[in-house]
mmCIF file of C-alpha atoms in Angstrom:
data_model
loop_
_atom_site.group_PDB
_atom_site.id
_atom_site.type_symbol
_atom_site.label_atom_id
_atom_site.label_comp_id
_atom_site.label_asym_id
_atom_site.label_seq_id
_atom_site.Cartn_x
_atom_site.Cartn_y
_atom_site.Cartn_z
ATOM 1 C CA MET A 77 -13.487 6.454 27.743
ATOM 2 C CA LYS A 78 -16.104 9.526 28.069
ATOM 3 C CA ILE A 79 -15.049 12.060 30.911
ATOM 4 C CA GLU A 80 -17.270 15.145 31.912
ATOM 5 C CA PHE A 81 -15.735 18.339 32.970
ATOM 6 C CA GLY A 82 -17.467 20.945 34.816
ATOM 7 C CA TYR A 83 -18.475 24.165 32.984
ATOM 8 C CA GLY A 84 -20.533 27.143 34.065
ATOM 9 C CA ASN A 85 -23.838 25.600 34.963
ATOM 10 C CA GLY A 86 -23.204 22.549 32.532
ATOM 11 C CA VAL A 87 -20.736 20.264 31.466
ATOM 12 C CA GLN A 88 -18.419 19.264 28.666
ATOM 13 C CA THR A 89 -17.657 15.554 27.487
ATOM 14 C CA VAL A 90 -14.450 14.366 26.306
ATOM 15 C CA ASP A 91 -13.986 10.923 24.837
ATOM 16 C CA VAL A 92 -10.347 9.670 25.820
ATOM 17 C CA PRO A 93 -8.819 6.519 24.442
ATOM 18 C CA GLU A 94 -7.851 4.514 27.531
ATOM 19 C CA LYS A 95 -4.690 3.349 26.191
ATOM 20 C CA ASN A 96 -3.528 7.251 26.672
ATOM 21 C CA LEU A 97 -5.483 8.065 29.568
ATOM 22 C CA ILE A 98 -2.455 8.221 32.410
ATOM 23 C CA ASP A 99 -5.568 9.062 35.208
ATOM 24 C CA ILE A 100 -8.331 10.650 36.046
ATOM 25 C CA LEU A 101 -7.712 12.866 39.017
ATOM 26 C CA VAL A 102 -10.090 13.081 41.735
ATOM 27 C CA SER A 103 -10.178 12.989 45.240
ATOM 28 C CA ASN A 104 -8.682 9.620 46.822
ATOM 29 C CA PRO A 105 -11.232 7.392 48.239
ATOM 30 C CA MET A 106 -12.184 8.203 51.714
ATOM 31 C CA GLU A 107 -14.304 7.343 54.261
ATOM 32 C CA HIS A 108 -15.769 10.778 55.302
ATOM 33 C CA LYS A 109 -17.375 10.242 59.072
ATOM 34 C CA ARG A 110 -19.626 13.158 58.800
ATOM 35 C CA ARG A 111 -20.545 15.724 56.291
ATOM 36 C CA GLY A 112 -22.682 18.846 56.086
ATOM 37 C CA LYS A 113 -23.733 20.658 59.314
ATOM 38 C CA ASP A 114 -23.158 17.536 61.326
ATOM 39 C CA ALA A 115 -19.692 17.833 60.335
ATOM 40 C CA VAL A 116 -19.741 21.598 61.506
ATOM 41 C CA ASP A 117 -21.519 20.803 64.826
ATOM 42 C CA HIS A 118 -18.950 18.302 65.537
ATOM 43 C CA ALA A 119 -16.167 20.639 64.713
ATOM 44 C CA LEU A 120 -17.782 23.366 67.369
ATOM 45 C CA ALA A 121 -18.039 20.317 70.074
ATOM 46 C CA ASN A 122 -14.523 19.314 69.798
ATOM 47 C CA PRO A 123 -12.275 22.956 68.772
ATOM 48 C CA ILE A 124 -8.744 22.226 68.267
ATOM 49 C CA GLY A 125 -6.272 24.423 70.104
ATOM 50 C CA SER A 126 -8.991 26.385 71.979
ATOM 51 C CA PRO A 127 -11.890 26.139 74.331
ATOM 52 C CA LYS A 128 -15.353 26.262 73.015
ATOM 53 C CA LEU A 129 -16.972 29.055 71.299
ATOM 54 C CA GLY A 130 -19.549 29.661 73.975
ATOM 55 C CA GLU A 131 -16.762 29.754 76.706
ATOM 56 C CA LEU A 132 -14.834 32.530 74.716
ATOM 57 C CA VAL A 133 -17.539 35.239 74.291
ATOM 58 C CA ASN A 134 -19.691 37.385 76.474
ATOM 59 C CA LYS A 135 -23.337 39.199 75.747
ATOM 60 C CA ASP A 136 -21.640 42.792 75.813
ATOM 61 C CA GLN A 137 -18.735 42.350 72.762
ATOM 62 C CA LYS A 138 -19.263 43.501 69.474
ATOM 63 C CA ILE A 139 -18.633 40.245 67.505
ATOM 64 C CA VAL A 140 -18.118 39.695 63.757
ATOM 65 C CA ILE A 141 -18.059 36.820 62.065
ATOM 66 C CA ILE A 142 -16.158 36.875 58.555
ATOM 67 C CA THR A 143 -17.483 34.639 55.741
ATOM 68 C CA SER A 144 -16.318 34.006 52.197
ATOM 69 C CA ASP A 145 -18.221 36.086 49.130
ATOM 70 C CA ILE A 146 -19.792 34.780 45.916
ATOM 71 C CA SER A 147 -16.459 33.609 43.922
ATOM 72 C CA ARG A 148 -15.888 31.230 46.921
ATOM 73 C CA PRO A 149 -17.061 27.467 47.121
ATOM 74 C CA LEU A 150 -18.096 27.656 50.894
ATOM 75 C CA PRO A 151 -21.378 26.798 51.768
ATOM 76 C CA SER A 152 -21.685 29.074 54.473
ATOM 77 C CA TYR A 153 -25.360 28.643 55.091
ATOM 78 C CA ASP A 154 -24.050 25.215 56.202
ATOM 79 C CA VAL A 155 -21.866 26.808 58.957
ATOM 80 C CA VAL A 156 -23.161 29.993 59.872
ATOM 81 C CA PRO A 157 -26.592 29.083 61.163
ATOM 82 C CA SER A 158 -24.544 26.551 64.119
ATOM 83 C CA VAL A 159 -22.126 29.316 64.818
ATOM 84 C CA LEU A 160 -24.919 31.666 65.707
ATOM 85 C CA ASP A 161 -26.322 29.296 67.430
ATOM 86 C CA GLU A 162 -23.406 28.880 69.913
ATOM 87 C CA LEU A 163 -23.267 32.569 70.110
ATOM 88 C CA TYR A 164 -27.032 32.995 70.671
ATOM 89 C CA ALA A 165 -26.535 30.026 73.697
ATOM 90 C CA ALA A 166 -24.036 32.034 74.855
ATOM 91 C CA GLY A 167 -26.101 35.333 75.699
ATOM 92 C CA VAL A 168 -24.505 37.276 72.757
ATOM 93 C CA PRO A 169 -27.856 39.465 71.053
ATOM 94 C CA LYS A 170 -28.354 39.264 67.692
ATOM 95 C CA GLU A 171 -27.997 43.162 67.934
ATOM 96 C CA ASN A 172 -24.136 42.611 68.236
ATOM 97 C CA ILE A 173 -23.483 40.317 65.657
ATOM 98 C CA THR A 174 -22.242 41.013 62.445
ATOM 99 C CA ILE A 175 -21.353 39.168 59.381
ATOM 100 C CA VAL A 176 -18.857 40.192 56.987
ATOM 101 C CA PHE A 177 -18.412 38.946 53.253
ATOM 102 C CA GLY A 178 -14.496 39.113 52.358
ATOM 103 C CA LEU A 179 -14.584 40.263 48.802
ATOM 104 C CA GLY A 180 -10.717 40.576 48.685
ATOM 105 C CA SER A 181 -10.079 42.451 45.433
ATOM 106 C CA HIS A 182 -13.484 40.777 44.076
ATOM 107 C CA ARG A 183 -16.839 42.811 43.103
ATOM 108 C CA LYS A 184 -19.516 43.847 45.311
ATOM 109 C CA GLN A 185 -22.528 41.391 46.055
ATOM 110 C CA THR A 186 -26.215 41.928 45.443
ATOM 111 C CA GLU A 187 -28.573 41.439 48.530
ATOM 112 C CA GLU A 188 -29.765 38.346 47.092
ATOM 113 C CA GLU A 189 -26.092 36.642 46.648
ATOM 114 C CA MET A 190 -25.540 37.564 50.287
ATOM 115 C CA LYS A 191 -28.946 35.669 51.152
ATOM 116 C CA HIS A 192 -28.005 33.123 49.076
ATOM 117 C CA LEU A 193 -24.740 32.559 50.843
ATOM 118 C CA VAL A 194 -25.620 32.667 54.416
ATOM 119 C CA GLY A 195 -28.913 31.622 54.078
ATOM 120 C CA GLU A 196 -32.814 33.280 54.792
ATOM 121 C CA ARG A 197 -32.422 32.607 58.508
ATOM 122 C CA ALA A 198 -28.746 34.617 59.129
ATOM 123 C CA TYR A 199 -29.826 37.023 56.777
ATOM 124 C CA SER A 200 -32.729 38.028 58.833
ATOM 125 C CA GLU A 201 -31.486 37.586 61.750
ATOM 126 C CA VAL A 202 -28.265 39.741 62.065
ATOM 127 C CA LYS A 203 -26.509 42.409 60.096
ATOM 128 C CA CYS A 204 -24.607 41.492 56.824
ATOM 129 C CA MET A 205 -22.150 43.019 54.720
ATOM 130 C CA ASP A 206 -19.971 43.402 52.177
ATOM 131 C CA SER A 207 -16.167 44.187 53.615
ATOM 132 C CA THR A 208 -15.065 47.998 52.639
ATOM 133 C CA PRO A 209 -11.570 48.415 51.382
ATOM 134 C CA GLY A 210 -12.620 52.085 51.347
ATOM 135 C CA ASP A 211 -12.889 52.527 55.222
ATOM 136 C CA CYS A 212 -10.110 50.399 56.767
ATOM 137 C CA VAL A 213 -8.368 50.513 59.763
ATOM 138 C CA HIS A 214 -4.561 50.635 60.062
ATOM 139 C CA LEU A 215 -3.405 48.234 63.044
ATOM 140 C CA GLY A 216 0.053 47.868 62.115
ATOM 141 C CA THR A 217 2.483 46.771 59.646
ATOM 142 C CA THR A 218 3.694 42.905 59.023
ATOM 143 C CA SER A 219 7.605 42.555 59.419
ATOM 144 C CA GLY A 220 7.493 41.685 55.636
ATOM 145 C CA GLY A 221 5.906 45.435 54.890
ATOM 146 C CA THR A 222 2.337 44.446 54.768
ATOM 147 C CA PRO A 223 0.181 46.899 56.174
ATOM 148 C CA VAL A 224 -2.416 45.631 58.403
ATOM 149 C CA ASP A 225 -5.443 47.684 56.966
ATOM 150 C CA ILE A 226 -9.035 45.953 58.144
ATOM 151 C CA THR A 227 -12.063 46.542 57.375
ATOM 152 C CA ARG A 228 -13.529 48.791 59.965
ATOM 153 C CA ALA A 229 -16.744 46.644 61.235
ATOM 154 C CA VAL A 230 -13.875 43.889 61.799
ATOM 155 C CA ALA A 231 -11.283 45.772 63.133
ATOM 156 C CA GLU A 232 -13.234 47.357 65.618
ATOM 157 C CA ALA A 233 -14.911 44.374 66.553
ATOM 158 C CA ASP A 234 -14.156 42.685 69.864
ATOM 159 C CA PHE A 235 -14.198 39.312 68.854
ATOM 160 C CA ARG A 236 -13.491 37.827 65.321
ATOM 161 C CA ILE A 237 -14.398 34.300 63.714
ATOM 162 C CA ALA A 238 -13.114 33.361 60.505
ATOM 163 C CA LEU A 239 -15.021 30.700 58.291
ATOM 164 C CA GLY A 240 -13.769 29.244 55.281
ATOM 165 C CA ASN A 241 -13.094 26.453 53.132
ATOM 166 C CA VAL A 242 -9.477 24.995 52.695
ATOM 167 C CA GLU A 243 -8.396 24.062 49.230
ATOM 168 C CA PHE A 244 -4.627 24.640 47.443
ATOM 169 C CA HIS A 245 -3.809 27.751 46.959
ATOM 170 C CA TYR A 246 -1.219 28.299 44.324
ATOM 171 C CA PHE A 247 0.895 30.410 45.910
ATOM 172 C CA ALA A 248 -0.183 30.768 49.660
ATOM 173 C CA GLY A 249 -0.106 27.555 49.957
ATOM 174 C CA TYR A 250 -3.655 26.644 51.507
ATOM 175 C CA SER A 251 -6.654 28.610 51.562
ATOM 176 C CA GLY A 252 -8.462 28.928 55.238
ATOM 177 C CA GLY A 253 -7.575 30.374 58.140
ATOM 178 C CA ALA A 254 -6.095 33.703 58.548
ATOM 179 C CA LYS A 255 -6.443 34.080 55.173
ATOM 180 C CA ALA A 256 -10.259 35.276 55.697
ATOM 181 C CA LEU A 257 -8.715 38.472 57.209
ATOM 182 C CA MET A 258 -5.858 39.031 54.506
ATOM 183 C CA PRO A 259 -6.842 39.089 51.664
ATOM 184 C CA GLY A 260 -10.438 38.934 52.657
ATOM 185 C CA VAL A 261 -11.023 42.286 54.429
ATOM 186 C CA SER A 262 -8.003 43.960 53.425
ATOM 187 C CA THR A 263 -6.797 46.931 51.060
ATOM 188 C CA PRO A 264 -5.995 46.579 47.549
ATOM 189 C CA ALA A 265 -2.822 48.188 48.740
ATOM 190 C CA ALA A 266 -2.046 45.317 51.681
ATOM 191 C CA ILE A 267 -3.093 42.731 49.458
ATOM 192 C CA GLN A 268 -0.486 43.843 46.901
ATOM 193 C CA ALA A 269 2.066 43.969 49.603
ATOM 194 C CA ASN A 270 1.226 40.606 50.508
ATOM 195 C CA HIS A 271 0.801 38.934 47.071
ATOM 196 C CA SER A 272 4.000 40.485 45.792
ATOM 197 C CA LYS A 273 5.923 37.888 47.736
ATOM 198 C CA MET A 274 4.189 35.149 45.024
ATOM 199 C CA VAL A 275 7.956 35.451 43.039
ATOM 200 C CA SER A 276 9.372 33.534 45.923
ATOM 201 C CA LYS A 277 9.790 29.514 44.708
ATOM 202 C CA ASP A 278 8.435 28.828 48.286
ATOM 203 C CA ALA A 279 5.352 30.478 47.375
ATOM 204 C CA CYS A 280 3.520 27.690 45.974
ATOM 205 C CA ALA A 281 0.593 25.198 46.342
ATOM 206 C CA GLY A 282 0.972 22.702 49.237
ATOM 207 C CA LYS A 283 3.623 24.336 51.147
ATOM 208 C CA LEU A 284 3.097 25.900 54.576
ATOM 209 C CA GLU A 285 6.324 26.366 56.148
ATOM 210 C CA GLY A 286 8.760 28.737 55.117
ATOM 211 C CA ASN A 287 5.686 29.921 52.543
ATOM 212 C CA PRO A 288 6.632 34.022 52.765
ATOM 213 C CA ILE A 289 2.799 34.629 52.007
ATOM 214 C CA ARG A 290 1.439 31.674 54.431
ATOM 215 C CA GLU A 291 3.232 33.259 57.054
ATOM 216 C CA ASP A 292 2.871 37.270 56.093
ATOM 217 C CA ILE A 293 -1.340 36.017 56.424
ATOM 218 C CA GLU A 294 -0.892 35.067 59.643
ATOM 219 C CA GLU A 295 1.340 37.803 61.245
ATOM 220 C CA ALA A 296 -1.289 39.860 59.573
ATOM 221 C CA GLY A 297 -3.798 37.368 61.530
ATOM 222 C CA ARG A 298 -1.737 38.400 65.436
ATOM 223 C CA ILE A 299 -1.472 42.006 64.600
ATOM 224 C CA CYS A 300 -5.524 41.821 63.986
ATOM 225 C CA PRO A 301 -6.394 38.644 66.057
ATOM 226 C CA ILE A 302 -8.298 35.967 65.093
ATOM 227 C CA HIS A 303 -9.978 34.771 67.955
ATOM 228 C CA PHE A 304 -11.649 31.736 66.609
ATOM 229 C CA ILE A 305 -11.763 29.783 63.081
ATOM 230 C CA VAL A 306 -14.150 27.640 61.387
ATOM 231 C CA ASN A 307 -13.130 25.679 58.184
ATOM 232 C CA ALA A 308 -14.539 23.458 56.073
ATOM 233 C CA VAL A 309 -13.043 20.848 53.476
ATOM 234 C CA LEU A 310 -14.946 20.053 50.691
ATOM 235 C CA ASP A 311 -15.655 17.353 48.290
ATOM 236 C CA GLU A 312 -15.496 17.937 44.205
ATOM 237 C CA HIS A 313 -19.237 18.775 44.741
ATOM 238 C CA LYS A 314 -18.472 21.499 47.074
ATOM 239 C CA HIS A 315 -20.522 19.613 50.065
ATOM 240 C CA ILE A 316 -18.541 20.099 53.451
ATOM 241 C CA VAL A 317 -16.985 16.311 54.283
ATOM 242 C CA TYR A 318 -14.978 17.562 57.208
ATOM 243 C CA ALA A 319 -14.697 20.652 59.147
ATOM 244 C CA VAL A 320 -12.251 22.177 61.894
ATOM 245 C CA ALA A 321 -12.907 24.963 64.577
ATOM 246 C CA GLY A 322 -10.567 26.576 67.011
ATOM 247 C CA ASP A 323 -7.392 28.181 66.908
ATOM 248 C CA CYS A 324 -6.574 30.124 63.891
ATOM 249 C CA VAL A 325 -3.129 28.149 63.151
ATOM 250 C CA LYS A 326 -3.920 24.546 64.757
ATOM 251 C CA ALA A 327 -7.357 23.916 63.290
ATOM 252 C CA HIS A 328 -6.181 25.070 60.329
ATOM 253 C CA ARG A 329 -3.369 22.878 59.783
ATOM 254 C CA ASP A 330 -5.695 19.986 61.022
ATOM 255 C CA ALA A 331 -7.602 20.626 58.112
ATOM 256 C CA CYS A 332 -4.609 21.133 55.538
ATOM 257 C CA ALA A 333 -3.582 17.243 56.373
ATOM 258 C CA TYR A 334 -6.854 16.566 56.009
ATOM 259 C CA LEU A 335 -7.331 17.821 52.529
ATOM 260 C CA ASP A 336 -3.973 16.257 51.696
ATOM 261 C CA LYS A 337 -5.029 12.798 52.247
ATOM 262 C CA MET A 338 -7.658 13.682 49.814
ATOM 263 C CA TYR A 339 -6.596 15.998 47.092
ATOM 264 C CA ARG A 340 -2.548 15.294 46.604
ATOM 265 C CA LYS A 341 -2.452 13.079 43.454
ATOM 266 C CA ALA A 342 0.828 11.677 43.019
ATOM 267 C CA ILE A 343 1.279 11.121 39.092
ATOM 268 C CA PRO A 344 3.946 8.678 37.521
ATOM 269 C CA GLU A 345 4.633 10.400 34.216
ATOM 270 C CA LYS A 346 4.147 14.249 32.807
ATOM 271 C CA ALA A 347 1.211 14.345 30.328
ATOM 272 C CA ASP A 348 1.136 15.976 26.410
ATOM 273 C CA ILE A 349 -2.450 16.488 26.950
ATOM 274 C CA VAL A 350 -3.805 17.624 30.391
ATOM 275 C CA LEU A 351 -7.942 18.734 30.571
ATOM 276 C CA VAL A 352 -8.470 20.844 33.510
ATOM 277 C CA SER A 353 -11.830 22.394 34.433
ATOM 278 C CA GLN A 354 -12.512 24.655 37.769
ATOM 279 C CA GLY A 355 -15.176 22.328 37.888
ATOM 280 C CA GLY A 356 -17.846 24.842 36.773
ATOM 281 C CA ALA A 357 -20.046 27.537 38.491
ATOM 282 C CA PRO A 358 -18.989 29.541 40.347
ATOM 283 C CA LYS A 359 -15.490 28.767 40.099
ATOM 284 C CA ASP A 360 -15.085 29.306 36.356
ATOM 285 C CA ALA A 361 -16.925 32.585 36.338
ATOM 286 C CA ASN A 362 -14.180 34.433 34.639
ATOM 287 C CA LEU A 363 -10.430 33.831 33.962
ATOM 288 C CA TYR A 364 -8.833 35.266 37.193
ATOM 289 C CA GLN A 365 -10.637 32.309 39.220
ATOM 290 C CA THR A 366 -10.223 29.583 36.552
ATOM 291 C CA GLN A 367 -6.359 30.602 36.797
ATOM 292 C CA LYS A 368 -6.252 28.508 40.049
ATOM 293 C CA ALA A 369 -7.122 25.292 38.072
ATOM 294 C CA LEU A 370 -4.622 26.214 35.386
ATOM 295 C CA ASP A 371 -1.697 26.584 37.861
ATOM 296 C CA ASN A 372 -2.426 23.198 39.343
ATOM 297 C CA ALA A 373 -1.989 21.811 35.945
ATOM 298 C CA LYS A 374 1.268 22.860 35.224
ATOM 299 C CA HIS A 375 2.511 20.354 37.892
ATOM 300 C CA ALA A 376 1.556 18.051 35.472
ATOM 301 C CA VAL A 377 2.193 18.923 31.820
ATOM 302 C CA LYS A 378 5.327 17.948 29.746
ATOM 303 C CA ASP A 379 7.736 20.638 28.101
ATOM 304 C CA GLY A 380 6.033 21.839 24.660
ATOM 305 C CA GLY A 381 2.521 20.088 25.889
ATOM 306 C CA THR A 382 -0.809 21.369 25.667
ATOM 307 C CA ILE A 383 -3.230 22.238 28.682
ATOM 308 C CA ILE A 384 -6.601 22.410 27.606
ATOM 309 C CA VAL A 385 -8.549 24.689 30.496
ATOM 310 C CA ILE A 386 -12.577 24.035 30.328
ATOM 311 C CA GLY A 387 -13.937 27.024 31.890
ATOM 312 C CA ALA A 388 -17.189 29.262 30.879
ATOM 313 C CA CYS A 389 -15.516 32.477 31.873
ATOM 314 C CA ASN A 390 -18.857 34.023 30.918
ATOM 315 C CA GLU A 391 -18.082 37.232 32.959
ATOM 316 C CA GLY A 392 -15.048 37.714 31.020
ATOM 317 C CA LEU A 393 -11.359 38.053 33.028
ATOM 318 C CA GLY A 394 -12.831 39.075 36.549
ATOM 319 C CA SER A 395 -10.485 42.043 37.321
ATOM 320 C CA LYS A 396 -9.724 45.279 35.326
ATOM 321 C CA LYS A 397 -6.023 44.917 36.135
ATOM 322 C CA PHE A 398 -5.441 41.302 34.900
ATOM 323 C CA GLU A 399 -7.369 42.278 31.724
ATOM 324 C CA ASP A 400 -5.143 45.624 31.212
ATOM 325 C CA TRP A 401 -2.033 43.729 31.527
ATOM 326 C CA LEU A 402 -2.965 40.850 29.595
ATOM 327 C CA VAL A 403 -4.436 42.894 26.882
ATOM 328 C CA ASN A 404 -1.531 45.837 26.685
ATOM 329 C CA ALA A 405 1.320 43.078 26.510
ATOM 330 C CA PRO A 406 3.058 42.686 23.445
ATOM 331 C CA THR A 407 4.379 39.411 24.216
ATOM 332 C CA ALA A 408 3.729 36.445 26.984
ATOM 333 C CA HIS A 409 7.049 36.628 27.745
ATOM 334 C CA SER A 410 7.148 40.698 28.816
ATOM 335 C CA LEU A 411 4.622 39.614 31.240
ATOM 336 C CA VAL A 412 7.542 37.556 33.109
ATOM 337 C CA GLU A 413 9.441 40.755 32.582
ATOM 338 C CA ARG A 414 7.279 43.046 33.835
ATOM 339 C CA ILE A 415 6.091 41.056 37.304
ATOM 340 C CA ALA A 416 9.698 41.163 38.577
ATOM 341 C CA LYS A 417 9.619 44.940 38.281
ATOM 342 C CA ASP A 418 6.489 45.809 39.089
ATOM 343 C CA PHE A 419 4.587 43.689 40.982
ATOM 344 C CA GLN A 420 0.937 44.729 40.753
ATOM 345 C CA LEU A 421 -1.938 42.785 41.860
ATOM 346 C CA GLY A 422 -4.260 41.578 39.480
ATOM 347 C CA GLY A 423 -1.308 41.452 36.899
ATOM 348 C CA HIS A 424 0.329 38.862 38.957
ATOM 349 C CA LYS A 425 -1.972 36.137 37.443
ATOM 350 C CA ALA A 426 -1.581 37.844 34.125
ATOM 351 C CA ALA A 427 2.342 36.625 34.553
ATOM 352 C CA ALA A 428 1.567 33.570 36.178
ATOM 353 C CA ILE A 429 -0.330 32.404 33.029
ATOM 354 C CA ALA A 430 2.439 33.679 31.087
ATOM 355 C CA MET A 431 5.389 31.597 33.042
ATOM 356 C CA ILE A 432 3.197 28.556 31.729
ATOM 357 C CA LEU A 433 3.148 29.439 28.111
ATOM 358 C CA GLU A 434 7.311 29.728 28.429
ATOM 359 C CA TYR A 435 6.655 25.976 28.043
ATOM 360 C CA ALA A 436 3.376 24.951 27.471
ATOM 361 C CA ASN A 437 0.776 25.773 25.132
ATOM 362 C CA ILE A 438 -2.810 26.411 26.493
ATOM 363 C CA ASP A 439 -6.099 25.903 24.824
ATOM 364 C CA LEU A 440 -9.346 27.684 26.261
ATOM 365 C CA VAL A 441 -12.803 26.348 25.936
ATOM 366 C CA SER A 442 -14.902 29.647 27.204
ATOM 367 C CA GLU A 443 -17.620 31.666 26.286
ATOM 368 C CA MET A 444 -15.025 34.391 25.392
ATOM 369 C CA ASP A 445 -14.589 35.874 21.869
ATOM 370 C CA ASP A 446 -12.129 33.800 19.710
ATOM 371 C CA ASP A 447 -9.942 37.184 18.915
ATOM 372 C CA PHE A 448 -9.852 38.193 22.074
ATOM 373 C CA VAL A 449 -8.376 35.089 23.623
ATOM 374 C CA ARG A 450 -5.867 34.913 20.909
ATOM 375 C CA SER A 451 -4.991 38.506 21.984
ATOM 376 C CA ILE A 452 -4.127 37.075 25.528
ATOM 377 C CA PHE A 453 -1.725 34.461 24.106
ATOM 378 C CA MET A 454 -4.256 31.303 24.256
ATOM 379 C CA ASN A 455 -5.623 29.233 21.643
ATOM 380 C CA PRO A 456 -9.572 29.276 21.502
ATOM 381 C CA GLN A 457 -11.722 26.235 21.426
ATOM 382 C CA HIS A 458 -15.238 25.920 20.525
ATOM 383 C CA SER A 459 -15.372 22.762 22.655
ATOM 384 C CA ALA A 460 -13.488 20.191 24.864
ATOM 385 C CA GLN A 461 -13.839 17.576 22.955
ATOM 386 C CA GLU A 462 -12.506 19.707 19.698
ATOM 387 C CA ALA A 463 -9.795 21.147 21.416
ATOM 388 C CA PHE A 464 -9.003 17.550 22.485
ATOM 389 C CA ASP A 465 -9.078 16.190 18.946
ATOM 390 C CA GLN A 466 -6.612 18.475 17.725
ATOM 391 C CA ALA A 467 -4.374 18.059 20.491
ATOM 392 C CA MET A 468 -4.058 14.417 19.697
ATOM 393 C CA ALA A 469 -3.366 14.918 16.173
ATOM 394 C CA LYS A 470 -0.604 17.197 16.734
ATOM 395 C CA TYR A 471 0.857 14.561 19.673
ATOM 396 C CA GLY A 472 0.265 11.896 17.634
ATOM 397 C CA PRO A 473 -1.958 8.232 18.480
ATOM 398 C CA ASP A 474 0.669 7.421 21.269
ATOM 399 C CA ALA A 475 -0.306 10.704 23.028
ATOM 400 C CA ARG A 476 -0.167 11.081 27.149
ATOM 401 C CA VAL A 477 -3.635 12.475 28.568
ATOM 402 C CA LEU A 478 -4.215 13.380 31.889
ATOM 403 C CA ALA A 479 -7.516 14.725 33.542
ATOM 404 C CA MET A 480 -7.760 17.179 35.935
ATOM 405 C CA PRO A 481 -11.958 17.655 36.294
ATOM 406 C CA PHE A 482 -11.560 19.740 39.611
ATOM 407 C CA GLY A 483 -8.226 21.043 39.013
ATOM 408 C CA GLY A 484 -8.298 23.801 42.064
ATOM 409 C CA ALA A 485 -8.702 21.193 44.294
ATOM 410 C CA THR A 486 -6.525 18.194 42.838
ATOM 411 C CA LEU A 487 -2.561 18.788 43.199
ATOM 412 C CA PRO A 488 -0.591 16.625 41.024
ATOM 413 C CA ILE A 489 3.060 15.299 42.454
ATOM 414 C CA TYR A 490 4.955 14.075 39.974
ATOM 415 C CA THR A 491 6.762 10.885 41.445
ATOM 416 C CA GLY A 492 9.142 10.256 38.409
ATOM 417 C CA LYS A 493 12.558 11.310 37.529
#
């Protein structure tokens, strides 16, 4: 069976014998009542746990809309115009509205990238800016010790609207909700304090209650209140198939439940070989982002098995700290030891990869140099088919195989014993 995996702006195809294939993990079959802008408009007309947006704002308020940066798949251009229309209908003038792109720990964006994200209309109508980690306001500290230091434009706004997409997140449980604020428009120090809680066993994909990172994020969202959210669930092609609006927690939980119906995937057995991709650009532009798919794949591989990660990584590793930790580590295991003593943002993803290497092999199909890939403890491969053929030779003709073409979205849940 030929299986396609997104790779940059193209695809990699792997021919997997059907007798070896356990499953191809894609979204569960669901009939989506609304898509795209229609889903967003329906959500705004039917908010969860909140009055309608137009009933909450007034013309004298400074209003900020936090949305995702270029590394995230949210099609903001399908969301922002409807939000703006609601604000305009309530009498809010254009000059009182600012769109802030939550960079988190990511790079600054170009004007063209901003324009692409929100669309020509929104970009020309209201002020658009990146978050400013160097110009933040300290608003308090969470009970977990995380400073709530927020981009000035967001901190000083009278009314905050957070946009985002909801998908599984490997230690925050799910993306979306208050995550637009923390880490979206926070400082590196605040993000580091929050993410340091990832060492907890309860900080894992698909878990909300008792997850120390998600609880810390939502406490930050109470200290710097998010007054309204619009969150979307995307299909494998990054199109909106469901949207929610309203209360930061209640609406978010509704979206998480919908995501579970789509993407939680029960597997009866673990695999010798797991083929996984983020689904292509922009989510595989660097290893920092591609690691999310790898982290979901770890739930599906046998001890001693191989995960074949298919991601272009044309921008390299994507984080200086992440790179420093990986290239300077004497062994993969040393990263596991280091993170327990010295949590650092960026280093945490290096340690997450090392934790997988404790029990599985990682082959990487990417555009990065072979020697460099070896130096960061992975086996470089030039094509997904070549990597698969080598793995089959290693594990034999009866090897069990699992395919995850949208690995950042699908969460394997092992149901065997």
